[in-house]
Coordinates of C-alpha atoms in Angstrom, one line a residue:
M196 CA 0.0 0.1 -0.2
T197 CA 0.7 3.6 -0.8
N198 CA 2.5 6.3 1.7
S199 CA 0.5 8.5 -0.2
F200 CA -1.8 9.2 -2.4
R201 CA -3.6 12.0 -4.4
C202 CA -6.9 13.7 -4.1
Y203 CA -8.1 17.9 -4.7
Q204 CA -8.7 19.0 -2.2
V205 CA -10.2 22.1 -0.6
R206 CA -8.5 24.7 1.7
K207 CA -9.0 27.1 4.2
Q208 CA -6.8 30.6 4.0
E209 CA -7.4 33.0 7.0
P210 CA -9.4 34.8 7.3
K211 CA -11.8 33.4 4.6
E212 CA -9.9 32.5 1.4
I213 CA -10.6 29.7 -0.2
T214 CA -8.2 27.0 -2.3
A215 CA -8.5 24.2 -4.1
G216 CA -6.5 21.8 -6.2
V217 CA -5.2 18.8 -6.4
V218 CA -2.1 17.6 -4.0
S219 CA -0.7 14.6 -2.7
V220 CA -1.4 13.7 1.0
P221 CA 0.4 10.6 3.7
Y222 CA -1.8 7.9 4.2
N223 CA -2.1 8.7 7.3
N224 CA -4.4 11.1 6.4
L225 CA -7.3 9.0 6.0
P226 CA -10.1 8.9 8.0
A227 CA -11.4 6.4 10.1
G228 CA -13.2 3.0 8.9
E229 CA -13.4 -0.2 9.1
V230 CA -12.7 -0.5 4.2
T231 CA -10.8 1.1 2.4
I232 CA -11.4 1.6 -1.3
R233 CA -9.5 2.5 -3.9
V234 CA -11.2 4.6 -6.6
V235 CA -11.4 3.9 -10.0
Y236 CA -14.4 6.5 -10.7
S237 CA -15.9 9.8 -9.3
S238 CA -18.3 12.0 -10.2
V239 CA -19.2 15.5 -10.5
N240 CA -22.1 16.9 -8.9
Y241 CA -23.8 20.3 -8.3
K242 CA -23.2 19.7 -4.3
D243 CA -20.1 18.8 -5.5
A244 CA -19.3 21.6 -6.8
L245 CA -20.5 23.8 -4.3
A246 CA -17.7 21.9 -1.7
A247 CA -15.1 22.7 -4.2
T248 CA -15.4 26.4 -3.4
G249 CA -15.8 26.1 0.4
N250 CA -19.5 26.5 0.2
P251 CA -21.3 26.2 4.6
G252 CA -24.1 24.7 3.4
V253 CA -22.1 21.5 2.4
V254 CA -18.0 21.8 4.1
R255 CA -17.9 22.1 7.2
N256 CA -14.5 20.9 8.1
F257 CA -11.5 22.4 6.3
P258 CA -9.1 21.1 5.4
H259 CA -11.9 18.8 2.7
V260 CA -12.5 16.6 0.1
P261 CA -15.6 16.8 -2.5
G262 CA -17.1 14.3 -4.0
I263 CA -20.6 11.9 -3.7
D264 CA -19.8 9.2 -5.0
A265 CA -17.1 7.1 -5.7
A266 CA -16.8 3.3 -7.3
G267 CA -13.3 1.4 -6.8
I268 CA -11.8 -1.1 -5.6
V269 CA -11.7 -3.0 -2.0
E270 CA -8.1 -2.3 -1.2
A271 CA -7.9 -3.4 3.1
S272 CA -11.3 -4.4 5.2
D273 CA -11.9 -4.7 8.3
S274 CA -15.1 -5.9 7.7
E275 CA -16.2 -9.5 7.2
R276 CA -18.9 -8.1 3.7
F277 CA -15.8 -7.3 1.8
Q278 CA -12.6 -9.2 1.0
V279 CA -9.5 -6.7 -0.6
G280 CA -10.9 -7.0 -4.4
D281 CA -14.3 -6.4 -4.1
K282 CA -16.1 -3.9 -7.2
V283 CA -17.9 -1.9 -5.2
V284 CA -20.1 1.3 -5.7
V285 CA -20.4 4.0 -2.7
T286 CA -23.1 7.1 -3.1
S287 CA -23.8 9.6 -0.4
Y288 CA -24.4 8.8 3.2
E289 CA -21.6 11.6 4.5
L290 CA -19.4 11.0 1.9
G291 CA -18.0 14.7 0.2
V292 CA -19.6 16.4 2.9
E293 CA -18.8 15.1 6.5
R294 CA -16.6 13.0 5.4
W295 CA -13.4 13.0 2.2
G296 CA -15.0 12.4 -0.5
G297 CA -14.4 10.4 -4.2
W298 CA -12.4 13.3 -5.4
S299 CA -9.4 10.6 -3.9
E300 CA -7.9 7.8 -5.4
L301 CA -7.5 6.6 -1.8
I302 CA -11.1 6.7 0.5
R303 CA -12.2 5.6 3.9
V304 CA -15.3 3.9 4.9
K305 CA -18.7 2.1 6.9
P306 CA -19.4 -1.0 5.8
E307 CA -22.6 -0.9 5.9
W308 CA -22.0 2.6 3.3
I309 CA -21.2 0.3 0.3
V310 CA -22.7 -1.5 -1.9
P311 CA -21.1 -4.6 -4.2
L312 CA -21.4 -3.6 -7.8
P313 CA -23.8 -5.0 -9.0
E314 CA -23.3 -8.2 -12.2
G315 CA -23.8 -6.0 -15.6
L316 CA -22.9 -2.7 -14.4
S317 CA -18.9 -1.6 -14.8
L318 CA -17.4 0.8 -12.8
K319 CA -17.6 3.6 -14.7
E320 CA -20.9 3.0 -15.4
S321 CA -21.9 2.8 -12.0
M322 CA -21.2 6.5 -11.4
I323 CA -22.1 7.4 -15.2
L324 CA -25.6 7.2 -13.1
G325 CA -24.0 7.7 -9.7
T326 CA -26.5 9.3 -7.0
A327 CA -28.2 11.3 -10.2
G328 CA -28.8 8.1 -11.8
L329 CA -29.8 5.9 -7.8
T330 CA -32.2 9.2 -7.1
A331 CA -33.8 8.8 -10.5
A332 CA -34.1 5.9 -10.0
M333 CA -35.8 6.3 -6.3
C334 CA -38.0 8.1 -7.8
V335 CA -39.6 5.5 -10.2
D336 CA -39.6 3.3 -7.5
S337 CA -41.6 5.7 -5.8
L338 CA -44.6 6.3 -8.7
L339 CA -44.7 2.3 -8.5
H340 CA -45.0 1.8 -5.0
H341 CA -47.8 4.5 -5.2
Q342 CA -49.5 2.0 -8.4
I343 CA -48.5 4.4 -10.9
T344 CA -48.6 2.3 -14.4
P345 CA -48.5 3.3 -17.2
E346 CA -52.0 3.6 -17.9
S347 CA -52.4 5.9 -14.9
G348 CA -51.9 8.4 -17.6
R349 CA -49.2 10.8 -18.2
V350 CA -46.2 11.3 -16.5
L351 CA -44.7 14.9 -15.4
V352 CA -41.2 15.3 -15.4
T353 CA -39.7 18.8 -14.0
G354 CA -35.9 20.3 -14.2
A355 CA -35.2 17.6 -17.2
S356 CA -32.4 18.7 -18.2
G357 CA -30.8 17.9 -15.2
G358 CA -28.9 15.0 -14.3
V359 CA -31.8 13.4 -11.9
G360 CA -34.7 14.9 -14.4
S361 CA -32.8 13.3 -17.6
F362 CA -32.1 9.9 -15.9
S363 CA -35.6 9.7 -14.8
L364 CA -37.6 10.5 -18.5
S365 CA -35.2 7.5 -19.4
L366 CA -35.9 5.0 -17.0
L367 CA -39.6 6.0 -17.1
K368 CA -40.0 5.5 -21.0
R369 CA -38.0 2.0 -20.5
C370 CA -40.6 1.6 -17.8
G371 CA -43.3 2.2 -21.0
Y372 CA -44.6 5.3 -19.7
Q373 CA -46.3 8.0 -21.5
V374 CA -43.6 11.6 -20.1
T375 CA -43.8 15.1 -20.7
A376 CA -40.3 17.0 -19.9
V377 CA -40.2 20.5 -18.4
S378 CA -36.9 22.1 -18.6
G379 CA -35.9 26.0 -19.3
K380 CA -33.2 25.5 -21.2
P381 CA -34.2 25.1 -25.3
E382 CA -31.1 24.3 -27.0
Y383 CA -31.3 21.2 -24.6
H384 CA -34.5 19.8 -25.5
Q385 CA -34.0 18.0 -28.5
R386 CA -31.5 16.0 -26.3
L387 CA -34.6 16.1 -23.6
L388 CA -36.8 13.6 -27.0
D389 CA -33.7 11.6 -27.9
L390 CA -33.4 10.4 -24.0
G391 CA -36.8 9.5 -24.2
A392 CA -39.4 12.0 -23.5
D393 CA -42.7 11.9 -25.7
E394 CA -43.2 15.7 -25.8
V395 CA -41.0 18.4 -23.8
V396 CA -42.1 22.0 -22.6
D397 CA -40.5 24.7 -22.3
R398 CA -40.2 25.9 -18.7
L399 CA -41.7 29.8 -19.3
A400 CA -44.2 28.2 -21.2
I401 CA -45.7 26.6 -17.8
D402 CA -47.9 29.7 -15.4
I403 CA -47.3 29.4 -12.0
S404 CA -49.0 32.7 -11.4
S405 CA -52.8 31.2 -10.5
D406 CA -53.7 31.4 -6.9
K407 CA -56.4 28.6 -7.6
P408 CA -56.4 25.9 -5.0
L409 CA -57.1 23.4 -7.7
L410 CA -55.8 23.4 -11.0
K411 CA -57.6 21.3 -14.1
G412 CA -55.4 17.8 -13.3
H413 CA -53.3 17.1 -16.4
W414 CA -51.0 14.4 -15.1
A415 CA -51.0 10.8 -13.5
A416 CA -48.0 11.4 -11.8
A417 CA -44.8 13.7 -11.5
I418 CA -41.6 13.8 -10.6
D419 CA -40.0 17.0 -9.8
T420 CA -36.3 18.0 -9.2
V421 CA -37.2 21.7 -8.8
G422 CA -39.3 22.2 -6.0
G423 CA -40.9 26.3 -5.1
S424 CA -43.5 27.5 -7.2
L425 CA -43.4 24.6 -10.1
L426 CA -43.8 22.0 -7.9
S427 CA -47.0 23.9 -6.2
H428 CA -48.1 24.5 -9.8
V429 CA -47.3 20.7 -10.4
I430 CA -49.0 19.4 -6.8
R431 CA -52.3 21.2 -7.6
S432 CA -52.2 19.9 -11.6
I433 CA -52.3 15.9 -10.4
Q434 CA -55.1 13.8 -11.2
P435 CA -57.1 12.2 -8.3
Q436 CA -54.9 8.8 -6.7
G437 CA -51.3 11.0 -8.2
C438 CA -48.4 11.0 -6.7
V439 CA -45.5 13.5 -6.7
A440 CA -41.7 12.2 -6.0
A441 CA -40.2 15.8 -5.0
C442 CA -36.6 15.3 -4.6
G443 CA -35.4 19.2 -5.3
N444 CA -35.6 22.5 -4.1
A445 CA -33.1 24.6 -7.1
G446 CA -36.7 26.5 -7.2
G447 CA -36.7 27.4 -3.8
A448 CA -37.7 25.6 -0.8
Q449 CA -41.0 27.0 0.5
L450 CA -44.9 26.1 -0.9
D451 CA -47.9 27.4 -1.5
L452 CA -50.1 25.4 -0.8
T453 CA -53.7 24.0 0.5
V454 CA -54.6 20.8 1.6
F455 CA -57.1 20.4 -1.0
P456 CA -55.0 18.3 -3.5
F457 CA -54.3 16.0 -0.7
I458 CA -58.4 15.4 0.9
L459 CA -60.4 16.2 -2.5
R460 CA -58.1 14.2 -4.7
G461 CA -55.7 12.0 -2.7
V462 CA -52.8 12.9 -4.2
T463 CA -49.3 12.0 -2.4
L464 CA -46.2 14.4 -1.9
D465 CA -43.3 12.0 -1.6
G466 CA -40.3 13.4 -0.7
I467 CA -36.8 11.5 -1.8
D468 CA -34.3 11.6 0.2
S469 CA -31.1 9.6 -1.6
A470 CA -28.3 10.5 1.3
W471 CA -29.7 8.5 3.8
Y472 CA -31.7 6.0 1.7
P473 CA -31.6 2.2 3.4
I474 CA -29.0 0.1 1.9
E475 CA -30.7 -2.7 1.6
K476 CA -33.3 -0.8 -0.8
R477 CA -29.9 0.8 -2.7
A478 CA -28.9 -2.5 -3.5
A479 CA -31.9 -3.6 -4.5
L480 CA -32.4 -0.3 -7.1
W481 CA -28.8 -0.4 -8.0
Q482 CA -29.9 -4.4 -9.0
K483 CA -32.8 -2.9 -11.3
L484 CA -30.0 -0.1 -12.8
A485 CA -28.0 -3.6 -13.5
T486 CA -30.6 -5.8 -15.2
D487 CA -34.2 -4.4 -15.3
W488 CA -34.1 -0.9 -15.5
K489 CA -30.4 -1.0 -17.2
L490 CA -30.0 2.0 -19.8
D491 CA -28.3 1.2 -23.2
D492 CA -27.0 4.5 -23.3
L493 CA -25.1 4.7 -20.8
E494 CA -21.8 5.5 -22.2
S495 CA -23.2 7.6 -24.5
R496 CA -24.5 10.1 -21.8
A497 CA -21.1 11.4 -20.0
K498 CA -17.7 13.2 -20.3
V499 CA -14.6 11.9 -18.6
I500 CA -12.4 13.7 -16.8
T501 CA -9.3 13.7 -14.8
L502 CA -8.9 15.0 -11.6
D503 CA -6.1 17.8 -12.6
Q504 CA -9.6 18.6 -14.6
V505 CA -11.7 19.0 -12.2
S506 CA -11.7 23.0 -11.4
Q507 CA -13.1 23.9 -14.8
T508 CA -16.2 21.6 -14.7
V509 CA -16.9 23.5 -11.2
H510 CA -16.5 26.8 -13.1
S511 CA -19.3 26.2 -15.2
L512 CA -21.7 24.1 -13.1
L513 CA -21.3 27.0 -10.7
K514 CA -22.4 29.3 -13.7
G515 CA -25.5 26.9 -15.1
T516 CA -23.5 25.7 -18.4
H517 CA -22.3 23.3 -17.8
Q518 CA -24.8 20.4 -19.0
E519 CA -23.4 17.1 -19.9
R520 CA -22.9 14.2 -16.8
T521 CA -18.9 14.3 -15.7
I522 CA -17.1 11.3 -14.6
I523 CA -13.7 11.2 -13.1
Q524 CA -10.9 8.6 -14.0
V525 CA -8.9 8.9 -10.8
G526 CA -7.1 5.4 -11.1
A527 CA -7.2 3.0 -13.8
E528 CA -9.1 -1.2 -12.8

C-alpha cells in the first residue's frame, strides 16, 4: 500500500480565502473506517461543486475532499462483508460532506455505506449513474409503489435537463410510461426527446401565477427536481390518486399550497432522500439499474475527465453553463 495518495483538496486560508486543487497527502490522513477503497471513478454533482468552493452549507471542516460518489476496488477491509479485490459503489451518506469524498485515489468508509457492484454494471457505468441515477430510480420506484402504472396516464418530469431529471425520463420510458419533460433550456429540448421524452415543454410556457387551490388535472404523476412555485403548480395539477416524487429545491424551498390536492384528490407528495436511503433498498435499486432498468446509452451520457481537470467543470456547473454528466477517472481498474 502506498504511503501517500492524490486527491482534490479544498483548503481554507485565514481569514476566509478558499483554495482548491490536486495535492498529495499522507496515507494516514484517511479518516477512520473499516473498508479502504481504491477509487477508479467518481462523478461531479452540483453539491460537489459547492463543496469545491468551500460552501458552508456543504463543508463544515477543512481541509476537505469533495465527491459524493465513488466506485472502486477494496484495498483493505476489517469487515467480513467485503474482501480485498471486491468491486464496490458508495454514494452519499456522509461521503463528500462530513467525510472526505470520492475525488481521491483512496477513501475509507463504513461497510454499511457500501454496495457491491452488481453484475451487469461496470465501475464506469455505475458512476455515470451515480447519485443522480440512483435518485431517479428512487423516484420511479416511488411512483410504482403508489400504483402509478403506464396505464394511469402521462407523467411529468421537471428539471429534465439535469442529471436526475434526464435519468428519470429515460427510466420512465424504459418502464413504458408516456413522459412530458419540462426544461428551461431550449437548446436541450431535442436531446430530451432523444433520451425518451414524448414531448418537451418550455419552463417559461408554464403559467405558475394562478392562486387557485386546484388546477385542471393534467398528470397522473410527476417527478419534480425543482421545488418552489413550480412544485406547487404541479401538485395542484395532478389527477386524483396521483403521486409526486419530489427530490430538489433549485427553484425554492417554500410551497404555497392548501390541503385540497391531498384531501379532495388524494394526491401523494413523496419526499425522496437519497443521502440516507436504507442500504438494503439501495442495493435492490442498483440491481434493477444493472438489469431490468439498464439504460442502453449509458456510455454516451457522460464526459470523462481527470482530477486535474475538475476545477474547470466546477466553474461551469456553478455558472449554469454545464449540460452534460461528467465523471472523473481517478485511477486504473
